[in-house]
Structures are given as C-alpha cells and as structure tokens.
C-alpha cells in the first residue's frame, strides 16, 4: 500500500519512532515456487554494505510487526595485529555498480569469497555457473574480463563445475583467496521483533478502499470472493510494520584491544633484567 510519497517516518512529538510500511501481497498472483508460504524477508544493514542471507527476519501476512534494532560498530586493530582491508577489487566494484546502482557501497568479505570461488571455477572451465548472483565480469590475472555462463545442459561441464566447487569449499578460503581479508570496520544491526494480529476489524473498511485504489492504479484485478471473504484475504495478504532504533542515542562500539602492548613488553623486560 506504500508508494514513494507515502513511505513515512513515524513521529510522536519530537521523537522519531522509525519507518512505517504497509504491504498488500496479492498472494493469489505469485508464481509457484518451492516455498509453500507467502511473506516478506526483512534485512537490516549499513547503507554501504550489502545484506547477507544470514541476517534476516521472515514476516508473515495478517500481522503488525514492531521491529527494533540495535546498531553495533566493530573496528579491527589492523596493522601488525590483524590483517584486514576496506579496499574493493575492480570486479566487486563492477558487480556493485551493476547490481545496486551508483550507491556508495564498500568492501564486503563474503562477496569477495563468492567472486573468488567463481574465478576458481572459471580457470578450470572457462565459464561461470549461475551460482551466487548474475555476473558479467571477473578480475582474472589482474584484468577485468567478460565471462560467459556455463551450459547447464552439458553434463561434462556440470561435472567439472561440481568438482571445482567441492575442491574450493573443502579448502581454507584464506589460502585460496588471501586477498579476501576481514573488513577493518563494519556495522551490525541486532533485530528484536514483536507482533500482533492485524488488521483490526475497525480498520477493514478503510483498508478495502485503499486496496481498491491500489488495484485500479496497478491494473491488478481483485479475486472474485474479495468482498465476501474480505477479512480472510487481509489475513493472507496484509502486512504492516514499523522499523525503529531501540535507542536513538546510543550505539554499541566494539574495538579490538591488543593482548600484549609495547609498555607491557618494556615492563616485562625491566622486570627480567632487574631479577
């Protein structure tokens, strides 16, 4: 039920309570898939980072969700203590620009490893499988090369691809992909989710009017029994959520500390020489 102008920030007085979103899923129009449940997947991530499949929440229809998050910033010592990087190679930068537009995305370790796996397969097969994401170019031997997809109907190629995947995943990626270092600084959002059944009976009439406007605007026809089974259709398709920070003023900061410092070394040497 949202469009660009109606996505809004929820405020009470001078307090910003987050982002309010409402969706009507039209479940009866979705394509068949291996998932037998309708819903929405919610990711939270820093604006310069791409979401990962491990950090998400499943949102089901017929509910109002309050999703709060707590931000945690992590900084590695780097230098001689721990190798890390914030530098993207050209193929990751190209993938980011093609897949996510001109947003200012930063280095991502998991994407680096995924690209490294594709390069590993490409060197053996001369093609890449549609494995993690669609890709057009890879950085091979220092050169950004256009690549083609492997023919899934060619059993000999498929066997080589599977063999190379097994080899890659059975080895330590730090040896195969030494450039895919840990990110020196990153942000994590810990999610806390609570929900109530929605919508309330008192809001059905107003929501019916909004769904009618949405259907007319998008040329989507409503099911024949929409008006005779209105509540059931909303239980199957309507989702409302508010996403907000758990505390707008505090961010958890985690910074690595050296286990052994130079002053500790001097003190130990002094104690050793004095004994």
PDB file of C-alpha atoms in Angstrom, residues 226 229-238:
ATOM      1  CA  UNK A 226     -12.704 -10.488  -2.203  1.00  0.00           C
ATOM      2  CA  UNK A 229     -14.249 -13.039   2.293  1.00  0.00           C
ATOM      3  CA  UNK A 230     -12.600  -9.684   2.963  1.00  0.00           C
ATOM      4  CA  UNK A 231     -11.133 -10.486   6.373  1.00  0.00           C
ATOM      5  CA  UNK A 232      -9.668 -13.776   5.165  1.00  0.00           C
ATOM      6  CA  UNK A 233      -7.962 -12.033   2.229  1.00  0.00           C
ATOM      7  CA  UNK A 234      -6.430  -9.448   4.555  1.00  0.00           C
ATOM      8  CA  UNK A 235      -5.210 -12.164   6.905  1.00  0.00           C
ATOM      9  CA  UNK A 236      -3.487 -13.793   3.900  1.00  0.00           C
ATOM     10  CA  UNK A 237      -2.076 -10.653   2.254  1.00  0.00           C
ATOM     11  CA  UNK A 238      -1.842  -7.632   4.553  1.00  0.00           C
TER      12      UNK A 238
END
